[in-house]
CSV table of C-alpha atoms and ligand atoms in Angstrom, one decimal:
chain,number,residue,atom,x,y,z
A,1,MET,CA,7.8,-21.0,23.8
A,2,PRO,CA,6.5,-22.1,27.3
A,3,SER,CA,3.3,-20.5,28.2
A,4,LEU,CA,3.3,-17.8,30.9
A,5,LEU,CA,0.7,-19.8,32.8
A,6,ALA,CA,3.0,-22.7,33.0
A,7,GLU,CA,5.7,-20.4,34.3
A,8,PHE,CA,3.4,-19.4,37.1
A,9,GLY,CA,2.7,-23.0,37.9
A,10,GLY,CA,-0.7,-23.0,36.3
A,11,ARG,CA,-2.1,-20.4,38.7
A,12,THR,CA,-4.4,-17.8,37.2
A,13,THR,CA,-3.5,-15.2,39.9
A,14,VAL,CA,-0.1,-14.4,41.4
A,15,ASP,CA,0.6,-12.5,44.7
A,16,LEU,CA,3.3,-9.8,44.3
A,17,HIS,CA,4.9,-9.3,47.7
A,18,LEU,CA,5.9,-5.7,47.3
A,19,GLU,CA,7.5,-5.5,50.7
A,20,THR,CA,10.6,-7.1,49.3
A,21,HIS,CA,11.3,-4.0,47.2
A,22,TYR,CA,9.3,-1.3,48.7
A,23,ASN,CA,8.7,-0.2,52.3
A,24,THR,CA,5.1,-1.4,52.3
A,25,THR,CA,3.0,-4.3,53.5
A,26,THR,CA,0.7,-4.2,50.5
A,27,THR,CA,0.4,-7.5,48.5
A,28,MET,CA,-1.0,-7.1,45.0
A,29,THR,CA,-2.7,-9.8,43.1
A,30,CYS,CA,-2.4,-9.8,39.4
A,31,THR,CA,-3.4,-12.2,36.6
A,32,PRO,CA,-0.5,-13.2,34.3
A,33,ILE,CA,-1.2,-12.7,30.6
A,34,ASP,CA,-0.6,-15.6,28.3
A,35,LEU,CA,0.6,-14.2,25.1
A,36,THR,CA,0.6,-17.5,23.3
A,37,ARG,CA,-3.1,-18.2,23.3
A,38,PRO,CA,-5.0,-18.3,20.0
A,39,LEU,CA,-7.6,-15.6,19.4
A,40,GLU,CA,-10.4,-18.1,19.9
A,41,GLU,CA,-9.3,-18.5,23.5
A,42,ASP,CA,-7.9,-15.1,24.2
A,43,ASP,CA,-10.8,-13.0,22.9
A,44,PRO,CA,-13.8,-15.2,22.0
A,45,GLU,CA,-16.0,-12.1,21.6
A,46,LEU,CA,-13.9,-10.6,18.9
A,47,CYS,CA,-13.1,-13.9,17.3
A,48,ASP,CA,-16.8,-14.5,16.9
A,49,ILE,CA,-17.3,-11.2,15.1
A,50,ILE,CA,-14.4,-12.1,12.7
A,51,LYS,CA,-15.9,-15.5,12.0
A,52,LYS,CA,-19.3,-13.9,11.2
A,53,GLU,CA,-17.5,-11.5,8.8
A,54,LYS,CA,-15.7,-14.4,7.1
A,55,LYS,CA,-19.0,-16.2,6.6
A,56,ARG,CA,-20.6,-13.0,5.2
A,57,GLN,CA,-17.7,-12.6,2.7
A,58,PHE,CA,-17.9,-16.3,1.8
A,59,LEU,CA,-21.7,-16.4,1.2
A,60,GLY,CA,-22.4,-12.9,0.0
A,61,LEU,CA,-22.0,-11.3,-3.4
A,62,GLU,CA,-20.8,-7.7,-3.4
A,63,MET,CA,-20.1,-5.9,-6.7
A,64,ILE,CA,-17.6,-3.5,-5.2
A,65,ALA,CA,-14.9,-2.8,-7.8
A,66,SER,CA,-12.4,-1.6,-5.2
A,67,GLU,CA,-12.4,-4.8,-3.2
A,68,ASN,CA,-10.9,-8.2,-3.8
A,69,PHE,CA,-10.0,-11.4,-1.8
A,70,THR,CA,-6.4,-12.0,-0.8
A,71,SER,CA,-4.8,-15.4,-0.8
A,72,ARG,CA,-3.9,-17.4,2.3
A,73,ALA,CA,-0.2,-16.5,1.7
A,74,VAL,CA,-1.0,-12.8,1.9
A,75,ASN,CA,-3.0,-13.3,5.1
A,76,ASP,CA,0.0,-15.2,6.5
A,77,CYS,CA,2.3,-12.3,5.8
A,78,LEU,CA,-0.1,-9.8,7.4
A,79,SER,CA,-0.3,-11.8,10.6
A,80,SER,CA,3.4,-12.4,10.9
A,81,CYS,CA,6.1,-11.0,13.3
A,82,LEU,CA,6.7,-8.1,10.8
A,83,THR,CA,3.8,-6.3,12.5
A,84,ASN,CA,6.0,-5.8,15.6
A,85,LYS,CA,8.7,-3.7,13.8
A,86,TYR,CA,9.1,0.0,13.5
A,87,SER,CA,10.9,0.8,10.3
A,88,GLU,CA,10.6,4.5,9.6
A,89,GLY,CA,13.1,5.8,7.1
A,90,MET,CA,14.4,4.2,3.9
A,91,VAL,CA,16.2,0.9,3.3
A,92,GLY,CA,19.6,1.1,5.0
A,93,GLN,CA,18.7,4.4,6.7
A,94,ARG,CA,16.2,3.6,9.5
A,95,TYR,CA,15.6,5.5,12.7
A,96,TYR,CA,15.5,2.2,14.7
A,97,GLY,CA,17.9,-0.8,14.9
A,98,GLY,CA,17.0,-4.3,13.9
A,99,ASN,CA,15.7,-3.6,10.4
A,100,GLU,CA,18.0,-5.9,8.5
A,101,TYR,CA,15.2,-8.3,7.5
A,102,VAL,CA,12.6,-5.5,7.0
A,103,ASP,CA,15.1,-4.0,4.6
A,104,GLU,CA,15.3,-7.3,2.7
A,105,VAL,CA,11.5,-7.4,2.6
A,106,GLU,CA,11.2,-3.8,1.3
A,107,LYS,CA,14.0,-4.3,-1.3
A,108,LEU,CA,12.2,-7.5,-2.6
A,109,CYS,CA,8.9,-5.6,-2.7
A,110,GLN,CA,10.5,-2.7,-4.7
A,111,LYS,CA,12.1,-5.2,-7.1
A,112,ARG,CA,8.9,-7.1,-7.7
A,113,SER,CA,6.8,-3.9,-8.1
A,114,VAL,CA,9.1,-2.6,-10.9
A,115,ALA,CA,9.2,-6.0,-12.5
A,116,ALA,CA,5.4,-6.4,-12.4
A,117,PHE,CA,4.9,-3.4,-14.6
A,118,HIS,CA,7.8,-4.3,-16.9
A,119,LEU,CA,9.8,-1.1,-15.9
A,120,ASP,CA,13.5,-0.4,-16.3
A,121,PRO,CA,14.8,0.3,-12.7
A,122,GLU,CA,17.2,2.8,-14.2
A,123,GLN,CA,14.2,4.9,-15.4
A,124,TRP,CA,11.7,4.3,-12.7
A,125,GLY,CA,12.0,4.4,-8.9
A,126,VAL,CA,9.4,3.1,-6.5
A,127,ASN,CA,8.2,3.8,-3.0
A,128,VAL,CA,6.3,0.9,-1.5
A,129,GLN,CA,5.7,2.4,1.9
A,130,PRO,CA,2.2,4.1,1.7
A,131,TYR,CA,-0.5,2.4,3.8
A,132,SER,CA,-3.0,2.6,0.9
A,133,GLY,CA,-4.0,4.6,-2.2
A,134,SER,CA,-5.2,7.8,-0.5
A,135,PRO,CA,-2.0,8.4,1.5
A,136,ALA,CA,0.0,7.6,-1.6
A,137,ASN,CA,-1.8,10.3,-3.6
A,138,PHE,CA,-1.5,12.8,-0.7
A,139,ALA,CA,2.2,12.1,-0.4
A,140,VAL,CA,2.6,12.8,-4.1
A,141,TYR,CA,0.7,16.2,-3.9
A,142,THR,CA,2.7,17.1,-0.8
A,143,ALA,CA,6.0,16.4,-2.4
A,144,LEU,CA,5.3,17.9,-5.9
A,145,VAL,CA,2.6,20.5,-5.5
A,146,GLU,CA,3.1,23.4,-3.0
A,147,PRO,CA,0.4,23.9,-0.3
A,148,HIS,CA,-2.7,25.3,-2.1
A,149,GLY,CA,-1.1,24.6,-5.5
A,150,ARG,CA,-3.5,23.7,-8.3
A,151,ILE,CA,-4.5,20.3,-9.4
A,152,MET,CA,-7.1,18.9,-11.8
A,153,GLY,CA,-8.7,15.5,-11.5
A,154,LEU,CA,-11.8,13.8,-12.9
A,155,ASP,CA,-14.9,14.9,-10.9
A,156,LEU,CA,-16.2,12.3,-8.5
A,157,PRO,CA,-19.7,12.1,-10.0
A,158,ASP,CA,-18.1,11.6,-13.4
A,159,GLY,CA,-16.0,8.5,-12.2
A,160,GLY,CA,-13.1,10.1,-10.4
A,161,HIS,CA,-11.9,9.5,-6.9
A,162,LEU,CA,-12.3,11.6,-3.7
A,163,THR,CA,-8.5,12.1,-3.4
A,164,HIS,CA,-8.4,13.8,-6.8
A,165,GLY,CA,-9.8,16.9,-5.2
A,166,PHE,CA,-13.5,16.5,-4.7
A,167,TYR,CA,-15.6,19.2,-3.2
A,168,THR,CA,-19.2,20.4,-3.3
A,169,SER,CA,-20.7,23.9,-3.1
A,170,THR,CA,-21.1,23.4,0.7
A,171,LYS,CA,-18.2,21.1,1.7
A,172,LYS,CA,-14.6,20.4,0.9
A,173,VAL,CA,-15.2,16.6,1.1
A,174,SER,CA,-11.7,15.4,0.5
A,175,ALA,CA,-8.5,16.5,2.4
A,176,THR,CA,-7.0,17.0,-1.0
A,177,SER,CA,-9.5,19.9,-1.6
A,178,ILE,CA,-8.7,21.4,1.8
A,179,PHE,CA,-4.9,21.5,1.3
A,180,PHE,CA,-4.8,22.0,-2.5
A,181,GLU,CA,-6.9,24.0,-5.0
A,182,SER,CA,-8.6,21.7,-7.3
A,183,MET,CA,-10.6,22.2,-10.5
A,184,PRO,CA,-12.4,19.1,-11.8
A,185,TYR,CA,-12.6,18.0,-15.4
A,186,LYS,CA,-15.7,16.1,-16.6
A,187,ILE,CA,-17.1,13.6,-19.0
A,188,ASP,CA,-19.1,14.7,-22.0
A,189,PRO,CA,-22.7,13.7,-21.0
A,190,ALA,CA,-23.7,12.9,-24.5
A,191,LYS,CA,-20.7,10.6,-25.3
A,192,GLU,CA,-20.0,9.5,-21.7
A,193,LEU,CA,-16.3,9.9,-22.4
A,194,ILE,CA,-13.8,12.2,-20.8
A,195,ASP,CA,-14.1,15.6,-22.5
A,196,TYR,CA,-10.4,16.1,-23.3
A,197,ASP,CA,-11.1,19.2,-25.4
A,198,LYS,CA,-12.8,20.9,-22.4
A,199,LEU,CA,-10.0,19.7,-20.1
A,200,GLU,CA,-7.5,21.4,-22.5
A,201,GLU,CA,-9.5,24.6,-22.5
A,202,THR,CA,-9.9,24.7,-18.7
A,203,ALA,CA,-6.3,23.8,-18.0
A,204,ARG,CA,-5.2,26.7,-20.2
A,205,LEU,CA,-7.1,29.0,-17.9
A,206,PHE,CA,-6.5,27.3,-14.5
A,207,LYS,CA,-2.8,26.5,-15.1
A,208,PRO,CA,-2.6,23.4,-12.8
A,209,LYS,CA,0.7,22.3,-11.4
A,210,MET,CA,-0.5,18.7,-11.8
A,211,ILE,CA,-3.2,16.8,-13.8
A,212,ILE,CA,-4.4,13.5,-12.4
A,213,ALA,CA,-5.4,10.8,-14.9
A,214,GLY,CA,-7.2,8.2,-12.8
A,215,VAL,CA,-10.6,6.7,-12.4
A,216,SER,CA,-12.7,4.7,-9.9
A,217,CYS,CA,-15.7,4.3,-12.2
A,218,TYR,CA,-14.9,4.7,-15.9
A,219,PRO,CA,-14.9,1.6,-18.1
A,220,ARG,CA,-12.8,3.0,-20.9
A,221,HIS,CA,-9.0,3.1,-21.7
A,222,LEU,CA,-7.4,6.4,-20.7
A,223,ASP,CA,-5.7,8.5,-23.4
A,224,TYR,CA,-2.5,9.2,-21.6
A,225,ARG,CA,-0.9,10.7,-24.7
A,226,ARG,CA,-3.6,13.4,-24.8
A,227,PHE,CA,-3.2,14.0,-21.0
A,228,ARG,CA,0.6,14.4,-21.6
A,229,GLU,CA,0.0,17.0,-24.4
A,230,ILE,CA,-2.3,19.0,-22.2
A,231,CYS,CA,0.2,18.9,-19.3
A,232,ASP,CA,3.1,20.0,-21.6
A,233,GLN,CA,1.0,22.9,-22.9
A,234,ASN,CA,0.8,24.2,-19.3
A,235,GLY,CA,4.1,23.0,-17.8
A,236,ALA,CA,2.1,20.6,-15.5
A,237,LEU,CA,3.1,17.3,-14.1
A,238,LEU,CA,1.1,14.2,-15.0
A,239,LEU,CA,0.1,11.8,-12.3
A,240,ALA,CA,-1.6,8.5,-13.2
A,241,ASP,CA,-3.6,6.9,-10.4
A,242,MET,CA,-4.0,3.5,-11.9
A,243,SER,CA,-5.4,2.0,-8.6
A,244,HIS,CA,-8.4,0.4,-10.3
A,245,VAL,CA,-6.7,-1.0,-13.3
A,246,SER,CA,-3.2,-1.8,-12.2
A,247,GLY,CA,-3.8,-5.5,-12.7
A,248,LEU,CA,-4.8,-4.8,-16.3
A,249,VAL,CA,-1.7,-2.6,-16.8
A,250,ALA,CA,0.5,-5.3,-15.4
A,251,ALA,CA,-1.1,-7.8,-17.8
A,252,LYS,CA,-0.9,-5.2,-20.7
A,253,LEU,CA,-4.7,-5.3,-21.2
A,254,THR,CA,-5.2,-1.5,-21.0
A,255,SER,CA,-3.3,1.6,-21.9
A,256,ASP,CA,0.1,2.0,-20.3
A,257,PRO,CA,0.5,5.1,-18.0
A,258,PHE,CA,4.2,4.6,-17.7
A,259,GLU,CA,4.8,5.7,-21.3
A,260,TYR,CA,3.6,9.3,-20.7
A,261,CYS,CA,3.4,10.0,-16.9
A,262,ASP,CA,5.8,11.5,-14.4
A,263,VAL,CA,4.4,9.7,-11.4
A,264,VAL,CA,2.1,6.7,-11.1
A,265,THR,CA,0.3,5.6,-8.0
A,266,THR,CA,-1.7,2.4,-7.3
A,267,THR,CA,-3.3,0.5,-4.5
A,268,THR,CA,-2.3,-3.1,-4.2
A,269,HIS,CA,-5.6,-4.6,-2.9
A,270,LYS,CA,-7.9,-4.1,-6.0
A,271,THR,CA,-7.1,-5.9,-9.3
A,272,LEU,CA,-3.6,-6.8,-7.9
A,273,ARG,CA,-5.3,-8.8,-5.1
A,274,GLY,CA,-2.6,-8.1,-2.6
A,275,PRO,CA,-2.6,-6.7,0.9
A,276,ARG,CA,-4.1,-3.3,1.7
A,277,SER,CA,-1.3,-1.0,0.7
A,278,GLY,CA,-0.2,1.7,-1.8
A,279,VAL,CA,2.8,2.2,-4.2
A,280,ILE,CA,4.3,5.3,-5.8
A,281,PHE,CA,6.3,5.0,-9.0
A,282,TYR,CA,8.4,8.0,-10.0
A,283,ARG,CA,10.3,8.7,-13.2
A,284,ARG,CA,13.9,9.1,-12.3
A,285,GLY,CA,15.7,12.4,-13.2
A,286,GLN,CA,14.1,15.6,-14.1
A,287,LYS,CA,11.6,15.8,-17.0
A,288,GLY,CA,13.4,16.8,-20.2
A,289,THR,CA,16.8,16.9,-18.4
A,290,ASP,CA,19.4,14.2,-17.9
A,291,LYS,CA,21.6,13.8,-14.8
A,292,ALA,CA,24.3,15.9,-16.3
A,293,GLY,CA,21.8,18.8,-16.5
B,1,PLP,C1,-8.6,5.6,-8.3
B,1,PLP,C2,-8.5,5.4,-6.8
B,1,PLP,N1,-7.4,6.0,-6.2
B,1,PLP,C3,-7.2,5.8,-4.9
B,1,PLP,C4,-8.1,5.1,-4.1
B,1,PLP,C5,-7.9,5.1,-2.6
B,1,PLP,O1,-7.4,3.9,-2.1
B,1,PLP,P1,-7.5,3.5,-0.6
B,1,PLP,O2,-9.0,3.3,-0.4
B,1,PLP,O3,-6.7,2.3,-0.5
B,1,PLP,O4,-7.0,4.7,0.2
B,1,PLP,C6,-9.2,4.4,-4.7
B,1,PLP,C7,-10.1,3.6,-3.9
B,1,PLP,O5,-11.0,3.0,-4.3
B,1,PLP,C8,-9.4,4.6,-6.1
B,1,PLP,O6,-10.4,4.1,-6.7
């Protein structure tokens, strides 16, 4: 593609003779923008900051379990022409034209997501559109729990995540606790394990619409079967937020949430080492009912 500067004969400013089109004698001078310049030339100040961050990541050691390093191929995708496209809606049903290749990308992503977790596409559907894990969880609550409906998640200080409903006595810290009513469950301080018996007892009183089985800081397998039993006692839905361990689930190195859960969410940038994004898996059909009713 020829550079705009070349089009303007190498001049860095151009006179616009407006009298040709408008009844005026004004001549404006403007600087043509060259859209083909690399960042280094186009915005050296920003480029310099990015270089410093790259060096920091390369030389530093941060033990942040939520983070990972993507591959060159992932970075290539992220800085591709796909960023230019609006693609609201679903595959084949977009609000804008020109989505034929974005549809191909999304279908490929759906197919690979289901395959990565060894799922049968007849039983599990997938939405690969969330921007990250937090909006994925919020989308699930919005779809399946009515406003101010009740949810239960592991308390943040016990290893849960903000989006599972965290609040303090003075502040509703997470948007989840503003728009939904949450009651935390906790670990048994003596055993440092999730107190499933206490969860069962509290759920019987609180009657949540959804229980969230998911952790940000809990180095043990989750007992999804027990979560399922507690949900079934109370007619609650079971959401697994496997964000932290999805790589281990894919590799079958930890307990499998798909066996017992109705919905499973994950980020893609932690153990999966992908781009910053989120995925929602949903069990097809209604719980306990087939398509024929
Ligand atoms: C269990 C869990 N769920 C959800 C999230 C939120 O993901 P994101 O930061 O991509 O919104 C995190 C982030 O660390 C997490 O640990």
